Tab-separated table of C-alpha atoms in Angstrom:
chain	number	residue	atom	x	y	z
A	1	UNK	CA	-4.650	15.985	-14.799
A	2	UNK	CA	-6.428	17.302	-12.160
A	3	UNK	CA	-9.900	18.275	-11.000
A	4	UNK	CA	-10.358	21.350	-8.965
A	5	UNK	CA	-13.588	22.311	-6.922
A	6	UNK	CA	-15.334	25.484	-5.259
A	7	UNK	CA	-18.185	26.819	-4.373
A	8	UNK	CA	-17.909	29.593	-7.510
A	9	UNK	CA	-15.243	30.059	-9.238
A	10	UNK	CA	-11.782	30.004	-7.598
A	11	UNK	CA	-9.766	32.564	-7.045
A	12	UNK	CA	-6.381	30.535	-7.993
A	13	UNK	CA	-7.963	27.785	-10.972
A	14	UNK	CA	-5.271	25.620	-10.508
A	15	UNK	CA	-2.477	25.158	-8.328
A	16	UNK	CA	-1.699	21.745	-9.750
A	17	UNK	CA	-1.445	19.767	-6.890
A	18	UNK	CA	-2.390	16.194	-6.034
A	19	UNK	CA	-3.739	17.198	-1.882
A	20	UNK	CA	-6.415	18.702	-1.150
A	21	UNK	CA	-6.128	22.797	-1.449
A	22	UNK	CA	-7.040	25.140	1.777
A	23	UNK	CA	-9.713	27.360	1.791
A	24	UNK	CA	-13.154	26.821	-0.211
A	25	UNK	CA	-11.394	25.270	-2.892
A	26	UNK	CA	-10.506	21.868	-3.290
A	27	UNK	CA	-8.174	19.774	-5.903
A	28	UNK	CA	-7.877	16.313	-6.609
A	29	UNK	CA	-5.963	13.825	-8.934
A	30	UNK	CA	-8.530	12.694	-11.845
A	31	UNK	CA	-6.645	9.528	-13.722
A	32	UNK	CA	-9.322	10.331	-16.991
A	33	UNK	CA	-8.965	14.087	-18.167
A	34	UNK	CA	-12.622	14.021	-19.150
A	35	UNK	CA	-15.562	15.638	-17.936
A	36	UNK	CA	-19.503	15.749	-19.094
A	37	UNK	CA	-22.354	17.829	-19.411
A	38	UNK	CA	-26.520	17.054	-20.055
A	39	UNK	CA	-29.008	19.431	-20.373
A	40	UNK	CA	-32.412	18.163	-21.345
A	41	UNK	CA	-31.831	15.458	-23.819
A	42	UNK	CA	-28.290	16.934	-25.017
A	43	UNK	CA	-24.762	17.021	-23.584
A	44	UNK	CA	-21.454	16.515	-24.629
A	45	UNK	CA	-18.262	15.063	-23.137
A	46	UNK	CA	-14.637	17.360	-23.269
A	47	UNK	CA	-11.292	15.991	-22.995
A	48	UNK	CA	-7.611	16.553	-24.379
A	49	UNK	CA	-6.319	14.686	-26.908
A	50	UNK	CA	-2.832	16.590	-26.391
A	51	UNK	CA	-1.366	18.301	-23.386
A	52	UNK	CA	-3.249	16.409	-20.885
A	53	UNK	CA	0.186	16.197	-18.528
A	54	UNK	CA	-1.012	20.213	-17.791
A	55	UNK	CA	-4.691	20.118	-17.756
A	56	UNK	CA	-7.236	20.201	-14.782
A	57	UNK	CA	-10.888	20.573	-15.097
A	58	UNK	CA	-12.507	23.023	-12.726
A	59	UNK	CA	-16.129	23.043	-11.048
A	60	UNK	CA	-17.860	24.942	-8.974
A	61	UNK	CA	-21.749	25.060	-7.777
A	62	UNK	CA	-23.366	28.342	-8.117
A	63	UNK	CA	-23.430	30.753	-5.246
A	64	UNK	CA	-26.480	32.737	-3.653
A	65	UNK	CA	-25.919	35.264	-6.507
A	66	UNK	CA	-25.512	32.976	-9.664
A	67	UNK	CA	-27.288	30.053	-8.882
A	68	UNK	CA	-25.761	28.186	-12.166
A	69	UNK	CA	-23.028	25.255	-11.773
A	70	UNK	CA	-20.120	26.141	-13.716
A	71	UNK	CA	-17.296	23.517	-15.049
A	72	UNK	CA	-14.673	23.493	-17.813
A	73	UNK	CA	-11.290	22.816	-18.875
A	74	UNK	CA	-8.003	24.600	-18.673
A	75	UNK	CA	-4.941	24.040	-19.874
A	76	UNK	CA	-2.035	25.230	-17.909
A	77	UNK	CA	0.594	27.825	-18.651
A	78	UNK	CA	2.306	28.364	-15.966
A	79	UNK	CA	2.443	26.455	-12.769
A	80	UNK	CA	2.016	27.859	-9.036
A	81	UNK	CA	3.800	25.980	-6.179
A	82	UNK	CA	3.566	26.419	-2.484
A	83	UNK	CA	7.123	26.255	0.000
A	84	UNK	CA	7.858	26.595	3.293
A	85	UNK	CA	10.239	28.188	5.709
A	86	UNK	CA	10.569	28.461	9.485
A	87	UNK	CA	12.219	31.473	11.695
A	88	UNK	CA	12.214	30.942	15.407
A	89	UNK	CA	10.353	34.009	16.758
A	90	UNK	CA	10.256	34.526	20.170
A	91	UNK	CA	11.370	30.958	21.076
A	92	UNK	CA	8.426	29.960	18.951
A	93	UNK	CA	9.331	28.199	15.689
A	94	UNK	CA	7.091	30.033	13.162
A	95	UNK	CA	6.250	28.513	9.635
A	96	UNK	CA	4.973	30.101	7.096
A	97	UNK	CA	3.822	29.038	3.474
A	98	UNK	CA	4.690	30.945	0.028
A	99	UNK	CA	3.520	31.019	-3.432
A	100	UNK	CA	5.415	30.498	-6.223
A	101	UNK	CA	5.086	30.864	-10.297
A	102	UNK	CA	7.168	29.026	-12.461
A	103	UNK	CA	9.128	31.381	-14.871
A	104	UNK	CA	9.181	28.724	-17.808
A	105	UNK	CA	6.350	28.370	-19.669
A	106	UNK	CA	4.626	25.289	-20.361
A	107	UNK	CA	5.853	24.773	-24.253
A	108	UNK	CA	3.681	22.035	-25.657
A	109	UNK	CA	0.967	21.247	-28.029
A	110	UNK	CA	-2.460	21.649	-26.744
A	111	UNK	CA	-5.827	20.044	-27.955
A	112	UNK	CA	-9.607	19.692	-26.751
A	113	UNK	CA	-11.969	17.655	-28.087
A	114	UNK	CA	-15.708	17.879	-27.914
A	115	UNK	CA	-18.129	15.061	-28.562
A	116	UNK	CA	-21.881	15.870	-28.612
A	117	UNK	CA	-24.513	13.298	-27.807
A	118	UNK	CA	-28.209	12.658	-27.850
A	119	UNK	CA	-30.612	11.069	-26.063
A	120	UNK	CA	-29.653	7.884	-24.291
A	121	UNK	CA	-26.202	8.604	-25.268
A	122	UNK	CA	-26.104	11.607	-23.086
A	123	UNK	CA	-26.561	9.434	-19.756
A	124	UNK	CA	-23.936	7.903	-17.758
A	125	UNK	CA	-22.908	5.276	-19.803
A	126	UNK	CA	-23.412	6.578	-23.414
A	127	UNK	CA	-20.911	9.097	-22.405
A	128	UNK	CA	-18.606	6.327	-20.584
A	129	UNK	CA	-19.581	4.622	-24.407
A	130	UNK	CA	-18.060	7.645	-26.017
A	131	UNK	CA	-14.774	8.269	-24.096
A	132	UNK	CA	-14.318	4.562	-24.397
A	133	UNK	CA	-14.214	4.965	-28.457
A	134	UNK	CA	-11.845	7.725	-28.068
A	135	UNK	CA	-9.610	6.008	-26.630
A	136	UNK	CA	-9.624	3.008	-29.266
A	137	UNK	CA	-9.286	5.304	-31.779
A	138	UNK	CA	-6.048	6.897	-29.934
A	139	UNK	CA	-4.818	3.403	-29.470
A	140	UNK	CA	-4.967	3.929	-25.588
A	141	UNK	CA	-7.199	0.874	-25.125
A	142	UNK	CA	-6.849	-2.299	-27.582
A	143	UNK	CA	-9.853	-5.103	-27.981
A	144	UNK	CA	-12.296	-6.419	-26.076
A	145	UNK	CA	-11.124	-8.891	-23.103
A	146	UNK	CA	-11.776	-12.696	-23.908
A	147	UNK	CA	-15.025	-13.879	-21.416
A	148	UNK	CA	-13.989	-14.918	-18.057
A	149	UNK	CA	-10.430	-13.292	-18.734
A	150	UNK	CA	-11.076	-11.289	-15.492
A	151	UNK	CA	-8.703	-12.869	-12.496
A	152	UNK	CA	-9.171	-12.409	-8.603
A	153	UNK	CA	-6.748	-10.245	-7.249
A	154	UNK	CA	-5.047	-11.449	-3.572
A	155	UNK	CA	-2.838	-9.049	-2.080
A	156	UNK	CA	-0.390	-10.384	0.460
A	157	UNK	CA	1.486	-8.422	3.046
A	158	UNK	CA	4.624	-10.259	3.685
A	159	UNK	CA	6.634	-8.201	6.239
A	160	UNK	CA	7.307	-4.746	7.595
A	161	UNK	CA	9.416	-2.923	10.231
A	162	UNK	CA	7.883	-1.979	13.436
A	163	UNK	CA	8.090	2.021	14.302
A	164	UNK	CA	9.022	3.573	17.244
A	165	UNK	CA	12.164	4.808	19.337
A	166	UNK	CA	11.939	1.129	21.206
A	167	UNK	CA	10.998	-0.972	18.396
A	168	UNK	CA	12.713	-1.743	14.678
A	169	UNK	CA	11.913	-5.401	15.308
A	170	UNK	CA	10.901	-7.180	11.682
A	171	UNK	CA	7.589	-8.245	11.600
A	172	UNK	CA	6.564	-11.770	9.234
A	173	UNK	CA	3.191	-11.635	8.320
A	174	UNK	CA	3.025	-13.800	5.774
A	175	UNK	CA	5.674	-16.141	4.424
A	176	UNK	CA	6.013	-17.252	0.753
A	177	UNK	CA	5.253	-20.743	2.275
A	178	UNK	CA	2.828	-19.502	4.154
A	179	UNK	CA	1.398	-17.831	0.327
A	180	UNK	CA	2.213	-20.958	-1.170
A	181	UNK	CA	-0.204	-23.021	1.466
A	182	UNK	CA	-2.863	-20.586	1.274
A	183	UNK	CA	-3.309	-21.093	-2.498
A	184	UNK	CA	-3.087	-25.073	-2.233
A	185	UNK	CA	-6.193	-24.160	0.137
A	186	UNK	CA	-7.936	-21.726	-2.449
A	187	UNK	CA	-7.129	-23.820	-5.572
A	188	UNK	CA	-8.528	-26.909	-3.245
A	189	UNK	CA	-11.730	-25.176	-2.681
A	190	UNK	CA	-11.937	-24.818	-6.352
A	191	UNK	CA	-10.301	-21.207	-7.134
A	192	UNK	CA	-9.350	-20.398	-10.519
A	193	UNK	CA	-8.002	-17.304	-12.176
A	194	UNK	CA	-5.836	-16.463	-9.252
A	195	UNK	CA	-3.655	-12.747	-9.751
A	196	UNK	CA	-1.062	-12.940	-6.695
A	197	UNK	CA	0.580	-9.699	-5.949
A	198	UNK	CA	3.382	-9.598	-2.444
A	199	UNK	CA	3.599	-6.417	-0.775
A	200	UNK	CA	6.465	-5.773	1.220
A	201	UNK	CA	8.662	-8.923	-0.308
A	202	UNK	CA	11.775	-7.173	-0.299
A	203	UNK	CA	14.777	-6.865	1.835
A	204	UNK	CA	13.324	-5.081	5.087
A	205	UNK	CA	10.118	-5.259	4.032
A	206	UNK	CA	6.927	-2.875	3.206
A	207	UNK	CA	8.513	0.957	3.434
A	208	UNK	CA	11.993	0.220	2.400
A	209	UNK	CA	10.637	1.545	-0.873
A	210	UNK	CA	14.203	1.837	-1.583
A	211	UNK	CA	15.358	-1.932	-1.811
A	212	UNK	CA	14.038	-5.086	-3.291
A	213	UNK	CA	16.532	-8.201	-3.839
A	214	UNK	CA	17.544	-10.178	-2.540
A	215	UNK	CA	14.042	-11.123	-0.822
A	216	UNK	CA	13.931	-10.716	3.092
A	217	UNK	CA	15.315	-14.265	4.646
A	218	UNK	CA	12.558	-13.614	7.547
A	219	UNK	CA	10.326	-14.505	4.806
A	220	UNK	CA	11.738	-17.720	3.263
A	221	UNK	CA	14.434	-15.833	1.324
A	222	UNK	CA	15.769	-17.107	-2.448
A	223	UNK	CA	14.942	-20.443	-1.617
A	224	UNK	CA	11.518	-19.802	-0.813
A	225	UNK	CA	10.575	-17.108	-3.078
A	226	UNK	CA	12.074	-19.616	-6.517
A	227	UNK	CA	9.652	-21.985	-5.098
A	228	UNK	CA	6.605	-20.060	-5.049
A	229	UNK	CA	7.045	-18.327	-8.511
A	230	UNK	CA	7.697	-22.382	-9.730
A	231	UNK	CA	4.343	-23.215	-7.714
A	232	UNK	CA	2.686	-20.464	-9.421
A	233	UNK	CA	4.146	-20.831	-12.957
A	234	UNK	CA	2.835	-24.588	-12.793
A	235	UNK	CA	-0.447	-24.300	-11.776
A	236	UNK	CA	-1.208	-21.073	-13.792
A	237	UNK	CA	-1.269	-18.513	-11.027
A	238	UNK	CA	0.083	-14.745	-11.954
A	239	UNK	CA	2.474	-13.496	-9.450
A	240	UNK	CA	3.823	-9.815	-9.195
A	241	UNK	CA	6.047	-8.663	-6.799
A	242	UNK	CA	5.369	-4.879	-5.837
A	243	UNK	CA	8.263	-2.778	-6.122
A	244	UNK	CA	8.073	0.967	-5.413
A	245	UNK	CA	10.499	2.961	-7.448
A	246	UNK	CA	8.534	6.511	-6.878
A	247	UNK	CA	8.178	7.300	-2.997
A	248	UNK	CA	11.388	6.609	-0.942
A	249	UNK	CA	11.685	5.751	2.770
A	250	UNK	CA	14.620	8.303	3.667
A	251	UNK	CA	15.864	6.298	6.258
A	252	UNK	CA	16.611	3.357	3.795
A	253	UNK	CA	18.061	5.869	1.211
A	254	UNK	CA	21.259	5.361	-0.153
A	255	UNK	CA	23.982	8.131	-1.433
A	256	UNK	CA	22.845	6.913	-4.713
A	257	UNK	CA	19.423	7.599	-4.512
A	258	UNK	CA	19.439	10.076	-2.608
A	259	UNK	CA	21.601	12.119	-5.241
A	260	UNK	CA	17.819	11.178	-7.639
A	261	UNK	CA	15.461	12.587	-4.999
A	262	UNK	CA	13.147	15.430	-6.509
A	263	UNK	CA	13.685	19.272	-5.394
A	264	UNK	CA	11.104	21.682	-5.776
A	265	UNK	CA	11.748	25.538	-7.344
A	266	UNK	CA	13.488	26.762	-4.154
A	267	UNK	CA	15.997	23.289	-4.526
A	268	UNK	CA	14.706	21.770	-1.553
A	269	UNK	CA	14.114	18.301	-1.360
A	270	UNK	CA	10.525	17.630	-1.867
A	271	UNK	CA	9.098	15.146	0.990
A	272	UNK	CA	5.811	14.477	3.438
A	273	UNK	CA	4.827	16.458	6.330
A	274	UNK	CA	7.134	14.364	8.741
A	275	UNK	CA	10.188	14.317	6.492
A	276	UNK	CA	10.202	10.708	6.162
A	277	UNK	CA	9.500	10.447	2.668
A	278	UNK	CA	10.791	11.945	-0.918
A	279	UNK	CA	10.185	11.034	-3.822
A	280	UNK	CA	12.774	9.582	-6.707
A	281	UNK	CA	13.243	11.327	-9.920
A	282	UNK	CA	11.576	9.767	-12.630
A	283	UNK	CA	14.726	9.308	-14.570
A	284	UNK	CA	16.961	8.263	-11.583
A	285	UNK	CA	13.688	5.969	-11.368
A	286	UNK	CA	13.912	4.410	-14.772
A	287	UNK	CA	17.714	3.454	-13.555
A	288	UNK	CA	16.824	1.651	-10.999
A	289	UNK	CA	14.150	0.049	-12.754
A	290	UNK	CA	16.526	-1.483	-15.188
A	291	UNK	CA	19.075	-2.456	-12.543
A	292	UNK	CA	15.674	-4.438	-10.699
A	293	UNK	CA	15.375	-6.180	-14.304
A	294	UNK	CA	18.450	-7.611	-14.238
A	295	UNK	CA	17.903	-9.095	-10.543
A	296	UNK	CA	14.343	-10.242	-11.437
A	297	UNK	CA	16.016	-11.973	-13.986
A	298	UNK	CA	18.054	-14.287	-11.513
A	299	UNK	CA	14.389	-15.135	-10.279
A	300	UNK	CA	12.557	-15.501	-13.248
A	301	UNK	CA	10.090	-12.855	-12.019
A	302	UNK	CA	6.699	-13.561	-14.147
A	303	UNK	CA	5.149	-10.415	-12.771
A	304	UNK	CA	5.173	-7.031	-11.169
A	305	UNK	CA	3.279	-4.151	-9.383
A	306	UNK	CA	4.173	-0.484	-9.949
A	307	UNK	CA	2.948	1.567	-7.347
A	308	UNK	CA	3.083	5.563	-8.245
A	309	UNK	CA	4.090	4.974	-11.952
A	310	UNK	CA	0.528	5.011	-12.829
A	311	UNK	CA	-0.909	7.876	-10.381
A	312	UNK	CA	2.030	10.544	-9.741
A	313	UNK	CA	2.887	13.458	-11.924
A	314	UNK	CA	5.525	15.756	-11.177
A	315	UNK	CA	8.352	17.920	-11.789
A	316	UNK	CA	11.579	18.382	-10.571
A	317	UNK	CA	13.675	21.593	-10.385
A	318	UNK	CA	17.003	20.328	-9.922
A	319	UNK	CA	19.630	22.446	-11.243
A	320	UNK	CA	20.994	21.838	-15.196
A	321	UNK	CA	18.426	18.356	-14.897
A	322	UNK	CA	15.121	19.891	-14.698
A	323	UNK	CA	12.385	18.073	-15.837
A	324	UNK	CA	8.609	18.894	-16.304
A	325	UNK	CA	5.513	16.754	-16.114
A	326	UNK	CA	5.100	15.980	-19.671
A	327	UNK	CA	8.940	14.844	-19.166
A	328	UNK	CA	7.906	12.969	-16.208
A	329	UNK	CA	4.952	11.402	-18.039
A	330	UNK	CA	7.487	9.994	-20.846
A	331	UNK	CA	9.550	8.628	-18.542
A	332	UNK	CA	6.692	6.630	-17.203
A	333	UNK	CA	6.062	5.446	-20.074
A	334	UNK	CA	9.420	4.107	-21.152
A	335	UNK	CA	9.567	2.480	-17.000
A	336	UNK	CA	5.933	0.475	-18.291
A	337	UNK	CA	7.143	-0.286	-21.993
A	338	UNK	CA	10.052	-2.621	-20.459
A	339	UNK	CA	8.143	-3.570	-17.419
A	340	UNK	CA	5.421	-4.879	-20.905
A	341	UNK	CA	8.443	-6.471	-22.716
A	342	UNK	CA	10.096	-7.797	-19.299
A	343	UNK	CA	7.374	-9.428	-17.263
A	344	UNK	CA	3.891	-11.452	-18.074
A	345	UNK	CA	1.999	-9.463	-16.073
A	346	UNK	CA	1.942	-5.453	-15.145
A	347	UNK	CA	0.092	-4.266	-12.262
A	348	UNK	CA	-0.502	-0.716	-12.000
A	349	UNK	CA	-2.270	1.343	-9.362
A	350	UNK	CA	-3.976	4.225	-9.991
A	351	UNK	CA	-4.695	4.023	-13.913
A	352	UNK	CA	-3.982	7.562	-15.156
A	353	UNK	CA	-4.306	7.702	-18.485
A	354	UNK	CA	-0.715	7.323	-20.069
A	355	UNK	CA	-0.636	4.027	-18.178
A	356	UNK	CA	-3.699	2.291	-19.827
A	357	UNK	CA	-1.512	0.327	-22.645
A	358	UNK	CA	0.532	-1.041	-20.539
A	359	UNK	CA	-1.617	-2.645	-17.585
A	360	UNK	CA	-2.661	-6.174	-17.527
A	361	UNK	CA	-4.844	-4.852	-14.503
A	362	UNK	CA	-5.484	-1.573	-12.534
A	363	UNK	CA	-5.773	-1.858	-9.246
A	364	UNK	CA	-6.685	0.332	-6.537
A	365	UNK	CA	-9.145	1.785	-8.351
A	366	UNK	CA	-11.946	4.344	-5.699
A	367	UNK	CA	-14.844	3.274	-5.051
A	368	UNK	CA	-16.735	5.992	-4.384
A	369	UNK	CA	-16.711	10.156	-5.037
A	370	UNK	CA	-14.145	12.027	-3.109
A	371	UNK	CA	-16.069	15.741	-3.524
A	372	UNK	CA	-19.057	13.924	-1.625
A	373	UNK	CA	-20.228	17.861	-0.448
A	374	UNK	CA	-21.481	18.965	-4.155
A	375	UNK	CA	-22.706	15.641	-5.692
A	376	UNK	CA	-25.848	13.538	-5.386
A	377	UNK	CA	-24.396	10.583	-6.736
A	378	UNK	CA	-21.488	8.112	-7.296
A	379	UNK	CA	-20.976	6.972	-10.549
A	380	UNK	CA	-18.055	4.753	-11.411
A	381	UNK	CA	-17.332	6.103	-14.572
A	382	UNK	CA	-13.486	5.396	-14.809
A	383	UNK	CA	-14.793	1.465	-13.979
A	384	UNK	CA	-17.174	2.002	-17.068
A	385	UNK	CA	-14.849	3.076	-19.203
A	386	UNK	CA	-12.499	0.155	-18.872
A	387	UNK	CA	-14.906	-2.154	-18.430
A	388	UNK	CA	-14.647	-5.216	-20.828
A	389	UNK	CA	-11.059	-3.847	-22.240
A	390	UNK	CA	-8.906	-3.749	-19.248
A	391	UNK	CA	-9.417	-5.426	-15.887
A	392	UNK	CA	-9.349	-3.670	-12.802
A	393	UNK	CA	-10.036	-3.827	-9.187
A	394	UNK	CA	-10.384	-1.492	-6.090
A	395	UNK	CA	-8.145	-1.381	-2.626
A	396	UNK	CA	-8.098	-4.150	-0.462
A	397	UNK	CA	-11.087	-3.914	1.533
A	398	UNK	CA	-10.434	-7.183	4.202
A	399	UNK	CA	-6.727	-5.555	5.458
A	400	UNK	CA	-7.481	-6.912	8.825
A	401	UNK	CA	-6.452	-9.931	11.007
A	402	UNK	CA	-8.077	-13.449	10.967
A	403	UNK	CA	-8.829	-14.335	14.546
A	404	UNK	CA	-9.676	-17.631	13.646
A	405	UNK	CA	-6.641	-18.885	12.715
């Protein structure tokens, strides 16, 4: 879902996007389609308990004719996209941005729930309280976490490519001895509970979101990523390795994933401002997700890390193999029901909602409000909600180098 803001009400509601829109209007991703209102001692929460792939909440702070806040819900019929084209004028390339609206309707079933409160239970937390029994009661969030179940979460960048018309040299940041030595140190100091997740493990490196095995040999290669995983699996340490299978690197693209990249209503290849990267069709996604299985395998993999899964929703307008976001969303969900079956633990970043059962932690998790210009406060309401049921953590806040060593 997604949460749109203005200063009254917008003139477009909802252009479903996950950037921030021009003008006075501004939309972001919201991984919880639930909002709340208090008024006095009352106030009620609102959220979908069907169609949530096509639902954004909209609000907007009164203007200096209506001074009255205004927020609600809206489901989504029919979806607006922006594309671009450039003409050279003049000698002057000139780019210019359209509008638009899908012809298919949005044909699924569509529900909103209300739940009134009183009192205490119409602060903060007795709202966080009530969302939180929702979700039990949809089977989206199981029991309580065991005390002291909650592990500390190390991220470690192994290696990456430099940039640059001179460079391409591959950087080794950290080895899987070097891992493996760092958490003799930590465990010596009296560490327990470690979650270990390597970024940028795979052949290449971080940003060849396109590969994974067999593990760089600049790192230690097979022979030192089997030891690590043993080293882990013996002294009780979880291990993921984070494999992208949503954003591509086009440069590391092959003809076979390339032929999966998502196109947008005009059948061009959807990618960021500089071109460099697309993004991989859920269901071409899914494939390669089951051909990493089988190579994990090899490895004994105990654990992995799926960036985008859990925070992207789109569609894709290729021709005859269209697919929409509630399509995308179930294909997401089949991706996390083998990563469950497949691998001890399942990191996911981002935590939207359709990703809940499936996490043994969320990561990357913000920590604070990302609308800062209309609100007084921060309150880490997604954090409340989970609290106690499903562990989570934020980004990695120390991603800078250790002089002193």
């Amino acid at each position: 879902s997604s949460l749109t803001l203005g200063n009254d009400f917008p003139d477009k509601l909802d252009r479903s996007k996950d950037v921030v829109a021009t003008g006075s209007q501004n939309s972001f991703s919201a991984p919880l389609p639930v909002y709340g209102v208090r008024l006095g001692t009352g106030g009620f929460i609102a959220y979908p308990t069907a169609g949530d792939s096509n639902y954004s909440i909209n609000a907007a702070t009164g203007s200096t004719s209506v001074r009255i806040n205004k927020i609600y819900g809206q489901f989504v019929m029919r979806h607006v996209y922006s594309f671009s084209t450039s003409a050279l004028t003049a000698g002057e390339d000139s780019s210019m941005i359209y509008e638009t609206t899908d012809e298919f309707f949005v044909d699924i079933d569509r529900t909103l729930r209300y739940t009134f409160l009183n009192g205490e239970e119409a602060a903060y937390s007795g709202m966080a309280d009530a969302y939180r029994g929702a979700l039990r009661e949809q089977g989206i969030l199981g029991d309580p976490l065991p005390a002291g179940s909650v592990p500390v979460v190390l991220d470690f960048f192994m290696g990456v490519k430099e940039t640059g018309i001179m460079s391409g040299n591959f950087m080794t940041m950290t080895s899987f001895d070097d891992v493996l030595e760092i958490l003799e140190e930590l465990r010596g100091a009296g560490a327990a509970n470690l979650m270990v997740n390597l970024r940028g493990w795979n052949k290449e490196g971080y940003g060849a979101f396109s590969k994974t095995f067999p593990p760089d040999s600049r790192l230690g290669g097979k022979a030192g990523l089997k030891a690590l995983i043993a080293y882990c699996d013996e002294n009780g340490i979880a291990l993921t390795l984070e494999t992208d299978f949503v954003n591509v690197t086009k440069a590391y693209a092959s003809s076979e994933i390339q032929s999966g990249l998502v196109k947008n209503m005009m059948g061009q290849v959807v990618s960021s401002t500089d071109g460099a990267m697309v993004l991989l069709n859920p269901r071409s996604a899914l494939l390669q997700f089951e051909a990493f299985l089988k190579k994990a395998g090899d490895f004994d993999v105990p654990g992995v890390c799926l960036p985008g899964v859990g925070e992207r929703i789109y569609p894709d307008y290729r021709q005859g193999k269209s697919l929409y976001r509630a399509d995308t969303i179930t294909a997401w969900q089949s991706l996390l029901q083998k990563a469950k079956a497949s691998f001890d633990t399942v990191l996911v970043p981002g935590g939207n909602l359709y990703a809940l059962p499936y996490a043994s932690l969320v990561t990357e998790l913000p920590g604070e409000v990302n609308y800062a210009a209309i609100s007084d406060e921060s309150v880490p309401f997604l954090q409340m909600v989970l609290h106690g049921y499903i562990p989570y953590a934020s980004s990695s806040f120390n991603s800078f180098y250790d002089t002193g060593r």
